[in-house]
């Protein structure tokens, strides 16, 4: 089975500072991995590099075994959902935020129905009434779940999650973990939370931009 | 009807007017008289030079010389827009120059050749002040458009990246910031048209009336210049921003660090 994501000796430099140095790893479809390490160790940079938001100085990033280039970046961006600690909803109301990507040409023909909207909110334990609330008035945890709902509506298969569980209460966290128990979904996350890490089969440990340890199912 | 001249001794007497505010500022302990002095001196020297230059330009009334003068104004405006917008001229000079040149030539030509129709279309008395006035306002608009747009992209870096990761093309992802920037650029012109004549008498009209024109004629020219300013500001800022998009972003649609000036 080909890897979904593969970093081949990837280094990233920005503002004359090395952010990632010679990082190599693979992630296969359906796998759940977590990147851990001290702050500034380059965890979030792995996610951003994958999305083509950082310029790779050497090495190659592969997505579905295709090297990441300006012409192929659109394919990873359309397959992956990136959700940060305080996700940007990019619209006035929650409803507008959920429907935002369907204004873009790529998703124009896949606009979800009202029933689909409600179903996905329900899956993430969000009330239907949240649809009419202002994006700026909802909590960080709700924002994360709305962003996650948006990813699910887009039918995304790959989730890049940056510290998503930190703002969630126990119940919401359970809902999020339930969503990701789906074996169809591949997850590459950044987290400190032991419960979350326990649910991830693969642990990548980073230090000062280098990948120092990979644990698969608890084994180094 | 001739405008009354101000003879040199009276000109000197005029500067005496500033002694009163100078004294008052000094009394309240605001020691800025040196700065004021320098500014008044600069204004006097600069305007004297412009006076000499314009007099020569009007006397010769040579189409090439007039064209050269407009070209020089465009180059100076180009560099001034980029400096004030915090963008590096090395990257954007050509894009901005193209945008302002097209919009200024279009609106000035429309006004002079199609509407005013002087004997010679290159008549310095018309094209130099009209192009200058349109350009001056268009410059403000372009500074606002570029500055707003690029600071919004930098300030909302995460939001912009979110749009990209939601499947937006570069154009789809920048569009909200693009619209805001254009709106900010043309808003002052729209507001000024909306209140024109109510709040104050516009500068050009005042000038024409002092110069001996009929108020009706002054009104018509004022309307003409406002429509041209609105047209050229809108056209120039849209073209300018649109052209800059191809320069400021890398192939992955991320804003290049090196194109903006370090604060």
Short mmCIF file of C-alpha atoms in Angstrom, two decimals:
data_model
loop_
_atom_site.label_atom_id
_atom_site.label_comp_id
_atom_site.label_asym_id
_atom_site.label_seq_id
_atom_site.Cartn_x
_atom_site.Cartn_y
_atom_site.Cartn_z
CA UNK A 1 0.00 0.00 0.00
CA UNK A 2 1.50 3.39 -0.95
CA UNK A 3 2.07 5.94 1.79
CA UNK A 4 -0.41 8.81 1.97
CA UNK A 5 2.24 11.18 3.27
CA UNK A 6 5.96 10.78 2.96
CA UNK A 7 8.69 13.20 4.08
CA UNK A 8 12.01 12.37 2.47
CA UNK A 9 14.91 14.16 4.19
CA UNK A 10 12.94 17.38 4.39
CA UNK A 11 14.58 20.55 5.68
CA UNK A 12 12.85 23.90 6.04
CA UNK A 13 14.53 27.23 6.65
CA UNK A 14 12.73 30.51 7.28
CA UNK A 15 14.28 33.88 8.14
CA UNK A 16 17.72 32.17 8.21
CA UNK A 17 16.55 29.81 10.93
CA UNK A 18 16.33 26.07 10.52
CA UNK A 19 12.82 24.94 11.36
CA UNK A 20 12.99 21.33 10.19
CA UNK A 21 16.17 19.44 9.58
CA UNK A 22 16.40 16.23 7.56
CA UNK A 23 12.97 14.91 8.61
CA UNK A 24 11.88 11.58 7.09
CA UNK A 25 8.73 9.61 7.89
CA UNK A 26 5.75 7.96 6.22
CA UNK A 27 2.10 7.87 7.12
CA UNK A 28 -0.27 5.34 5.57
CA UNK A 29 -4.00 5.73 4.93
CA UNK A 30 -6.07 5.20 8.08
CA UNK A 31 -3.14 5.71 10.44
CA UNK A 32 -3.33 8.08 13.36
CA UNK A 33 -0.10 9.79 14.32
CA UNK A 34 0.83 12.42 16.85
CA UNK A 35 3.80 14.76 16.73
CA UNK A 36 5.16 15.60 20.14
CA UNK A 37 8.05 17.58 21.54
CA UNK A 38 8.80 20.88 23.28
CA UNK A 39 7.35 24.09 21.90
CA UNK A 40 9.48 25.33 19.02
CA UNK A 41 10.59 21.82 18.14
CA UNK A 42 8.92 22.07 14.72
CA UNK A 43 5.70 20.10 15.28
CA UNK A 44 3.35 22.60 13.69
CA UNK A 45 5.87 23.26 10.93
CA UNK A 46 5.49 19.65 9.78
CA UNK A 47 1.77 20.29 9.22
CA UNK A 48 2.36 23.63 7.52
CA UNK A 49 5.09 22.22 5.29
CA UNK A 50 2.75 19.49 4.17
CA UNK A 51 0.23 22.13 3.12
CA UNK A 52 2.84 24.00 1.09
CA UNK A 53 2.81 26.96 3.49
CA UNK A 54 6.55 26.65 4.25
CA UNK A 55 9.20 26.61 1.56
CA UNK A 56 11.18 23.36 1.56
CA UNK A 57 14.92 24.06 1.30
CA UNK A 58 15.95 20.46 0.66
CA UNK A 59 14.34 17.05 0.45
CA UNK A 60 10.89 16.22 -0.90
CA UNK A 61 7.41 16.01 0.54
CA UNK A 62 5.22 13.40 -1.12
CA UNK A 63 1.45 13.25 -0.98
CA UNK A 64 -0.03 10.07 -2.44
CA UNK A 65 3.49 9.43 -3.77
CA UNK A 66 3.39 12.64 -5.83
CA UNK A 67 6.03 15.26 -4.97
CA UNK A 68 4.60 18.46 -3.56
CA UNK A 69 4.93 21.13 -6.26
CA UNK A 70 3.01 24.30 -7.05
CA UNK A 71 0.84 22.32 -9.43
CA UNK A 72 0.15 19.44 -7.03
CA UNK A 73 -0.36 21.51 -3.86
CA UNK A 74 -4.03 22.00 -4.69
CA UNK A 75 -4.61 18.23 -4.41
CA UNK A 76 -3.30 18.00 -0.83
CA UNK A 77 -5.09 21.19 0.13
CA UNK A 78 -8.33 19.76 -1.15
CA UNK A 79 -7.84 16.40 0.63
CA UNK A 80 -6.62 17.70 3.98
CA UNK A 81 -8.40 19.62 6.70
CA UNK A 82 -6.11 21.74 8.87
CA UNK A 83 -7.51 22.65 12.26
CA UNK A 84 -5.53 24.79 14.65
CA UNK A 85 -5.81 25.59 18.34
CA UNK A 86 -7.96 28.63 17.63
CA UNK A 87 -9.22 27.84 14.13
CA UNK A 88 -10.09 30.63 11.75
CA UNK A 89 -13.68 30.33 10.66
CA UNK A 90 -13.39 33.16 8.14
CA UNK A 91 -17.06 34.18 8.13
CA UNK A 92 -19.51 36.19 10.22
CA UNK A 93 -21.83 33.40 11.35
CA UNK A 94 -21.31 29.70 11.98
CA UNK A 95 -23.60 28.79 9.08
CA UNK A 96 -21.62 31.01 6.70
CA UNK A 97 -18.40 29.49 8.03
CA UNK A 98 -19.63 25.96 7.34
CA UNK A 99 -20.73 26.90 3.84
CA UNK A 100 -17.69 29.05 3.04
CA UNK A 101 -15.67 26.42 1.12
CA UNK A 102 -18.68 25.67 -1.07
CA UNK A 103 -18.38 29.15 -2.56
CA UNK A 104 -15.08 28.08 -4.08
CA UNK A 105 -15.04 26.63 -7.56
CA UNK A 106 -13.64 23.24 -6.46
CA UNK A 107 -16.51 22.54 -4.05
CA UNK A 108 -19.22 24.55 -5.75
CA UNK A 109 -21.30 21.55 -6.76
CA UNK A 110 -21.20 19.79 -3.40
CA UNK A 111 -23.11 22.21 -1.25
CA UNK A 112 -24.55 20.29 1.72
CA UNK A 113 -28.25 20.19 2.52
CA UNK A 114 -29.69 21.53 5.77
CA UNK A 115 -30.12 17.93 6.99
CA UNK A 116 -26.45 17.18 6.36
CA UNK A 117 -25.45 20.31 8.29
CA UNK A 118 -27.54 19.26 11.27
CA UNK A 119 -26.30 15.69 11.15
CA UNK A 120 -22.64 16.68 11.23
CA UNK A 121 -23.22 19.15 14.07
CA UNK A 122 -24.99 16.42 15.99
CA UNK A 123 -22.07 14.07 15.47
CA UNK A 124 -19.81 16.61 17.14
CA UNK A 125 -22.29 17.35 19.92
CA UNK A 126 -22.98 20.87 18.72
CA UNK A 127 -26.55 22.23 18.99
CA UNK A 128 -28.37 23.23 15.80
CA UNK A 129 -28.86 26.72 17.25
CA UNK A 130 -25.14 27.35 16.86
CA UNK A 131 -25.71 27.83 13.10
CA UNK A 132 -27.07 31.32 13.60
CA UNK A 133 -24.50 32.42 16.16
CA UNK A 134 -21.68 34.83 15.35
CA UNK A 135 -18.33 33.12 14.77
CA UNK A 136 -16.68 35.58 17.11
CA UNK A 137 -19.06 34.73 19.96
CA UNK A 138 -18.41 30.99 20.24
CA UNK A 139 -15.77 29.38 22.43
CA UNK A 140 -12.42 28.00 21.26
CA UNK A 141 -13.64 24.44 21.68
CA UNK A 142 -16.77 25.15 19.65
CA UNK A 143 -14.68 26.77 16.94
CA UNK A 144 -12.56 23.65 16.71
CA UNK A 145 -15.59 21.45 16.35
CA UNK A 146 -17.12 23.79 13.74
CA UNK A 147 -13.84 23.61 11.80
CA UNK A 148 -13.91 19.85 12.15
CA UNK A 149 -17.53 19.77 10.97
CA UNK A 150 -16.47 21.78 7.94
CA UNK A 151 -13.81 19.18 7.18
CA UNK A 152 -16.37 16.38 7.47
CA UNK A 153 -18.82 18.22 5.19
CA UNK A 154 -16.07 18.52 2.62
CA UNK A 155 -15.56 14.77 2.89
CA UNK A 156 -11.91 15.23 3.79
CA UNK A 157 -9.94 12.08 4.49
CA UNK A 158 -6.83 13.60 6.03
CA UNK A 159 -6.95 15.67 9.21
CA UNK A 160 -4.04 17.83 10.32
CA UNK A 161 -4.87 18.75 13.88
CA UNK A 162 -2.82 21.25 15.85
CA UNK A 163 -3.55 20.97 19.59
CA UNK A 164 -7.24 20.46 19.05
CA UNK A 165 -8.16 18.77 22.28
CA UNK A 166 -6.64 21.40 24.56
CA UNK A 167 -9.75 23.60 24.45
CA UNK A 168 -12.30 20.78 24.75
CA UNK A 169 -14.19 19.56 27.79
CA UNK A 170 -14.33 15.82 28.42
CA UNK A 171 -17.63 15.30 26.61
CA UNK A 172 -16.64 17.21 23.48
CA UNK A 173 -13.32 15.44 23.47
CA UNK A 174 -15.14 12.12 23.46
CA UNK A 175 -17.21 13.27 20.46
CA UNK A 176 -14.04 14.27 18.60
CA UNK A 177 -12.31 10.99 19.44
CA UNK A 178 -15.40 9.11 18.23
CA UNK A 179 -15.24 10.87 14.87
CA UNK A 180 -11.64 9.79 14.45
CA UNK A 181 -12.32 6.20 15.36
CA UNK A 182 -13.44 5.95 11.72
CA UNK A 183 -10.72 3.86 10.02
CA UNK A 184 -11.28 5.78 6.76
CA UNK A 185 -9.74 8.90 8.25
CA UNK A 186 -6.03 9.55 8.49
CA UNK A 187 -4.83 11.85 11.25
CA UNK A 188 -1.57 13.70 11.71
CA UNK A 189 -1.79 15.71 14.89
CA UNK A 190 0.18 17.82 17.31
CA UNK A 191 -0.70 17.20 20.94
CA UNK A 192 0.47 17.09 24.53
CA UNK A 193 -2.67 15.45 25.86
CA UNK A 194 -1.91 11.89 27.11
CA UNK A 195 -5.44 10.67 26.36
CA UNK A 196 -5.17 11.83 22.76
CA UNK A 197 -1.67 10.36 22.44
CA UNK A 198 -3.05 7.09 23.75
CA UNK A 199 -5.47 6.97 20.81
CA UNK A 200 -2.73 7.51 18.25
CA UNK A 201 -0.92 4.42 17.01
CA UNK A 202 2.18 6.34 16.00
CA UNK A 203 4.18 8.85 17.99
CA UNK A 204 6.76 11.05 16.28
CA UNK A 205 9.05 12.83 18.70
CA UNK A 206 10.71 16.02 17.52
CA UNK A 207 13.52 17.99 19.04
CA UNK A 208 14.97 21.20 17.58
CA UNK A 209 13.54 20.45 14.14
CA UNK A 210 14.78 16.86 14.03
CA UNK A 211 12.78 13.68 14.26
CA UNK A 212 14.49 11.83 17.10
CA UNK A 213 12.14 8.93 17.76
CA UNK A 214 9.24 7.08 16.12
CA UNK A 215 7.06 4.78 18.20
CA UNK A 216 4.57 2.53 16.45
CA UNK A 217 1.95 0.99 18.72
CA UNK A 218 4.10 1.75 21.71
CA UNK A 219 7.22 0.14 20.27
CA UNK A 220 10.23 2.24 19.26
CA UNK B 1 -11.26 90.19 -14.83
CA UNK B 2 -7.65 89.92 -13.64
CA UNK B 3 -6.64 88.56 -10.25
CA UNK B 4 -4.89 91.22 -8.17
CA UNK B 5 -1.17 90.61 -7.92
CA UNK B 6 0.60 90.37 -4.58
CA UNK B 7 3.73 92.51 -4.84
CA UNK B 8 6.97 91.29 -3.22
CA UNK B 9 6.96 93.64 -0.20
CA UNK B 10 3.40 92.54 0.50
CA UNK B 11 4.49 88.94 0.17
CA UNK B 12 7.07 89.59 2.90
CA UNK B 13 4.35 91.22 4.97
CA UNK B 14 2.28 88.04 4.52
CA UNK B 15 4.89 85.91 6.28
CA UNK B 16 4.41 88.25 9.25
CA UNK B 17 0.99 86.61 9.71
CA UNK B 18 2.75 83.58 11.15
CA UNK B 19 4.29 85.60 13.99
CA UNK B 20 1.03 85.46 15.94
CA UNK B 21 0.59 81.64 15.94
CA UNK B 22 4.35 81.38 16.53
CA UNK B 23 4.07 83.57 19.61
CA UNK B 24 1.04 81.66 20.89
CA UNK B 25 2.78 78.30 20.45
CA UNK B 26 5.80 79.65 22.28
CA UNK B 27 3.61 80.91 25.11
CA UNK B 28 1.99 77.51 25.67
CA UNK B 29 5.47 76.02 25.78
CA UNK B 30 5.33 74.18 22.47
CA UNK B 31 8.83 74.65 21.09
CA UNK B 32 8.25 73.71 17.47
CA UNK B 33 9.01 77.07 15.84
CA UNK B 34 12.14 75.65 14.24
CA UNK B 35 10.14 72.92 12.49
CA UNK B 36 7.53 75.43 11.40
CA UNK B 37 10.24 77.73 10.06
CA UNK B 38 11.79 74.90 8.05
CA UNK B 39 8.43 73.87 6.65
CA UNK B 40 7.55 77.41 5.59
CA UNK B 41 10.98 77.80 4.00
CA UNK B 42 10.68 74.51 2.14
CA UNK B 43 7.22 75.39 0.90
CA UNK B 44 8.48 78.72 -0.38
CA UNK B 45 11.52 77.31 -2.18
CA UNK B 46 9.66 74.33 -3.67
CA UNK B 47 6.77 76.41 -4.94
CA UNK B 48 9.14 79.05 -6.36
CA UNK B 49 10.90 76.32 -8.33
CA UNK B 50 7.58 74.89 -9.51
CA UNK B 51 6.56 78.43 -10.49
CA UNK B 52 9.69 78.89 -12.58
CA UNK B 53 9.26 75.46 -14.12
CA UNK B 54 5.57 75.88 -14.92
CA UNK B 55 6.19 79.33 -16.42
CA UNK B 56 8.79 77.85 -18.76
CA UNK B 57 6.56 74.90 -19.54
CA UNK B 58 3.64 77.20 -20.38
CA UNK B 59 5.78 79.55 -22.45
CA UNK B 60 7.32 76.80 -24.56
CA UNK B 61 4.15 74.67 -24.63
CA UNK B 62 6.05 71.88 -26.35
CA UNK B 63 4.21 68.54 -26.56
CA UNK B 64 7.35 66.51 -25.78
CA UNK B 65 8.30 68.68 -22.84
CA UNK B 66 4.76 68.44 -21.47
CA UNK B 67 4.83 64.69 -21.95
CA UNK B 68 8.17 64.47 -20.19
CA UNK B 69 6.79 66.45 -17.26
CA UNK B 70 3.85 64.06 -16.93
CA UNK B 71 6.19 61.07 -17.21
CA UNK B 72 8.31 62.51 -14.42
CA UNK B 73 5.26 63.01 -12.23
CA UNK B 74 4.24 59.40 -12.87
CA UNK B 75 7.68 58.05 -11.91
CA UNK B 76 7.79 60.12 -8.73
CA UNK B 77 4.24 59.04 -7.85
CA UNK B 78 5.11 55.40 -8.53
CA UNK B 79 8.05 55.39 -6.12
CA UNK B 80 6.17 57.43 -3.56
CA UNK B 81 3.19 55.02 -3.58
CA UNK B 82 5.43 52.01 -2.96
CA UNK B 83 7.50 53.68 -0.27
CA UNK B 84 4.40 54.80 1.62
CA UNK B 85 2.70 51.42 1.19
CA UNK B 86 5.77 49.67 2.62
CA UNK B 87 6.50 47.62 -0.49
CA UNK B 88 9.83 47.24 -2.23
CA UNK B 89 10.09 49.24 -5.46
CA UNK B 90 12.47 46.63 -6.87
CA UNK B 91 9.55 44.22 -7.20
CA UNK B 92 6.51 46.40 -7.75
CA UNK B 93 7.72 49.53 -9.59
CA UNK B 94 6.67 48.30 -13.02
CA UNK B 95 3.23 47.05 -11.90
CA UNK B 96 2.38 50.30 -10.12
CA UNK B 97 3.75 52.39 -12.98
CA UNK B 98 1.62 50.47 -15.48
CA UNK B 99 -1.51 50.88 -13.37
CA UNK B 100 -1.19 54.61 -12.69
CA UNK B 101 0.02 55.45 -16.21
CA UNK B 102 -2.91 53.68 -17.81
CA UNK B 103 -5.51 55.17 -15.48
CA UNK B 104 -4.10 58.74 -15.56
CA UNK B 105 -3.66 58.81 -19.32
CA UNK B 106 -7.11 57.34 -19.82
CA UNK B 107 -8.97 59.78 -17.58
CA UNK B 108 -6.93 62.85 -18.55
CA UNK B 109 -7.27 62.06 -22.25
CA UNK B 110 -11.00 61.49 -21.84
CA UNK B 111 -11.37 64.87 -20.13
CA UNK B 112 -9.04 66.90 -22.33
CA UNK B 113 -9.48 65.34 -25.75
CA UNK B 114 -13.15 64.36 -25.64
CA UNK B 115 -14.62 66.94 -23.28
CA UNK B 116 -12.63 70.17 -23.02
CA UNK B 117 -11.15 69.97 -26.53
CA UNK B 118 -8.54 72.75 -26.46
CA UNK B 119 -6.94 73.79 -29.81
CA UNK B 120 -3.93 71.61 -28.99
CA UNK B 121 -4.67 68.57 -26.85
CA UNK B 122 -1.18 68.82 -25.34
CA UNK B 123 -1.79 72.38 -24.12
CA UNK B 124 0.21 72.65 -20.90
CA UNK B 125 -2.40 74.94 -19.33
CA UNK B 126 -4.87 72.04 -19.35
CA UNK B 127 -3.00 68.79 -19.20
CA UNK B 128 -0.35 69.70 -16.63
CA UNK B 129 -2.62 70.90 -13.82
CA UNK B 130 -5.41 68.41 -14.59
CA UNK B 131 -3.14 65.36 -14.82
CA UNK B 132 -1.30 66.57 -11.71
CA UNK B 133 -4.49 66.91 -9.70
CA UNK B 134 -5.87 63.55 -10.81
CA UNK B 135 -2.55 61.88 -10.11
CA UNK B 136 -2.22 63.43 -6.66
CA UNK B 137 -5.55 61.93 -5.59
CA UNK B 138 -4.97 58.66 -7.39
CA UNK B 139 -1.69 58.35 -5.47
CA UNK B 140 -3.48 58.50 -2.12
CA UNK B 141 -5.90 55.80 -3.24
CA UNK B 142 -3.16 53.47 -4.40
CA UNK B 143 -1.19 53.88 -1.18
CA UNK B 144 -4.30 52.94 0.80
CA UNK B 145 -5.14 49.98 -1.47
CA UNK B 146 -1.67 48.41 -1.36
CA UNK B 147 -1.02 49.15 2.29
CA UNK B 148 -4.40 47.83 3.42
CA UNK B 149 -4.21 44.73 1.30
CA UNK B 150 -0.72 43.59 2.23
CA UNK B 151 -1.06 44.39 5.89
CA UNK B 152 -4.36 42.49 5.96
CA UNK B 153 -2.74 39.44 4.36
CA UNK B 154 0.09 39.56 6.90
CA UNK B 155 -2.16 40.23 9.86
CA UNK B 156 -4.59 37.50 8.83
CA UNK B 157 -1.97 35.01 7.75
CA UNK B 158 -3.76 32.10 9.43
CA UNK B 159 -7.14 33.03 8.05
CA UNK B 160 -5.69 33.36 4.55
CA UNK B 161 -4.01 29.95 4.93
CA UNK B 162 -7.35 28.52 6.09
CA UNK B 163 -9.02 29.76 2.90
CA UNK B 164 -6.30 28.07 0.85
CA UNK B 165 -6.66 24.81 2.75
CA UNK B 166 -10.42 24.94 2.23
CA UNK B 167 -9.74 24.68 -1.48
CA UNK B 168 -9.69 28.37 -2.45
CA UNK B 169 -7.53 29.41 -5.38
CA UNK B 170 -5.19 32.33 -4.72
CA UNK B 171 -7.72 34.73 -6.17
CA UNK B 172 -10.58 33.23 -4.13
CA UNK B 173 -8.49 33.37 -0.95
CA UNK B 174 -7.39 37.01 -1.36
CA UNK B 175 -10.75 38.30 -2.58
CA UNK B 176 -12.15 39.43 0.81
CA UNK B 177 -8.98 41.44 1.55
CA UNK B 178 -8.89 42.69 -2.04
CA UNK B 179 -12.43 44.07 -1.83
CA UNK B 180 -11.80 45.71 1.54
CA UNK B 181 -8.64 47.36 0.26
CA UNK B 182 -10.33 48.74 -2.86
CA UNK B 183 -13.23 49.99 -0.79
CA UNK B 184 -10.86 51.78 1.59
CA UNK B 185 -9.03 53.28 -1.39
CA UNK B 186 -12.07 54.80 -3.07
CA UNK B 187 -14.13 55.64 0.03
CA UNK B 188 -12.47 59.04 0.62
CA UNK B 189 -13.30 60.08 -2.96
CA UNK B 190 -16.88 58.89 -2.65
CA UNK B 191 -17.28 60.68 0.69
CA UNK B 192 -15.74 63.83 -0.67
CA UNK B 193 -18.07 63.83 -3.69
CA UNK B 194 -21.03 63.32 -1.35
CA UNK B 195 -20.25 66.36 0.77
CA UNK B 196 -18.73 68.55 -1.91
CA UNK B 197 -19.81 72.18 -1.59
CA UNK B 198 -21.51 71.60 1.76
CA UNK B 199 -18.49 71.37 4.03
CA UNK B 200 -16.06 73.60 2.17
CA UNK B 201 -15.48 75.04 -1.26
CA UNK B 202 -13.27 72.66 -3.21
CA UNK B 203 -9.70 73.85 -3.84
CA UNK B 204 -9.81 73.85 -7.59
CA UNK B 205 -13.07 75.81 -7.68
CA UNK B 206 -11.73 78.39 -5.26
CA UNK B 207 -8.63 78.73 -7.42
CA UNK B 208 -10.64 79.22 -10.56
CA UNK B 209 -12.95 81.76 -8.98
CA UNK B 210 -9.95 83.72 -7.67
CA UNK B 211 -8.45 83.39 -11.13
CA UNK B 212 -11.44 85.25 -12.52
CA UNK B 213 -13.63 82.41 -13.80
CA UNK B 214 -17.38 82.47 -13.72
CA UNK B 215 -18.68 80.36 -10.80
CA UNK B 216 -20.60 78.22 -13.31
CA UNK B 217 -17.44 77.39 -15.20
CA UNK B 218 -15.63 76.63 -11.96
CA UNK B 219 -18.44 74.29 -10.93
CA UNK B 220 -18.26 72.41 -14.24
CA UNK B 221 -14.50 71.95 -13.95
CA UNK B 222 -14.83 70.82 -10.38
CA UNK B 223 -17.37 68.16 -11.36
CA UNK B 224 -15.13 67.11 -14.25
CA UNK B 225 -12.08 66.72 -12.05
CA UNK B 226 -13.97 64.77 -9.37
CA UNK B 227 -15.31 62.29 -11.90
CA UNK B 228 -11.82 61.85 -13.31
CA UNK B 229 -10.31 61.38 -9.84
CA UNK B 230 -12.92 58.76 -9.00
CA UNK B 231 -12.38 56.93 -12.29
CA UNK B 232 -8.61 56.95 -12.20
CA UNK B 233 -8.37 56.00 -8.51
CA UNK B 234 -10.68 53.04 -8.98
CA UNK B 235 -9.06 51.79 -12.19
CA UNK B 236 -5.51 52.30 -10.93
CA UNK B 237 -6.00 50.62 -7.56
CA UNK B 238 -7.74 47.58 -9.04
CA UNK B 239 -5.13 47.10 -11.80
CA UNK B 240 -2.30 47.82 -9.39
CA UNK B 241 -3.42 45.29 -6.79
CA UNK B 242 -4.24 42.68 -9.41
CA UNK B 243 -0.81 43.01 -11.05
CA UNK B 244 0.91 42.90 -7.67
CA UNK B 245 -0.65 39.51 -6.88
CA UNK B 246 1.56 37.84 -9.46
CA UNK B 247 4.65 39.35 -7.89
CA UNK B 248 4.00 39.15 -4.16
CA UNK B 249 3.08 35.48 -3.82
CA UNK B 250 5.15 32.39 -4.42
CA UNK B 251 3.99 29.45 -6.52
CA UNK B 252 2.38 27.91 -3.41
CA UNK B 253 0.28 31.09 -2.99
CA UNK B 254 2.16 32.16 0.14
CA UNK B 255 3.16 35.83 0.52
CA UNK B 256 6.89 36.23 -0.09
CA UNK B 257 8.70 37.74 2.87
CA UNK B 258 11.19 39.67 0.80
CA UNK B 259 8.70 41.88 -1.07
CA UNK B 260 7.62 43.95 1.92
CA UNK B 261 9.81 46.50 3.64
CA UNK B 262 10.85 45.70 7.17
CA UNK B 263 9.14 48.17 9.51
#
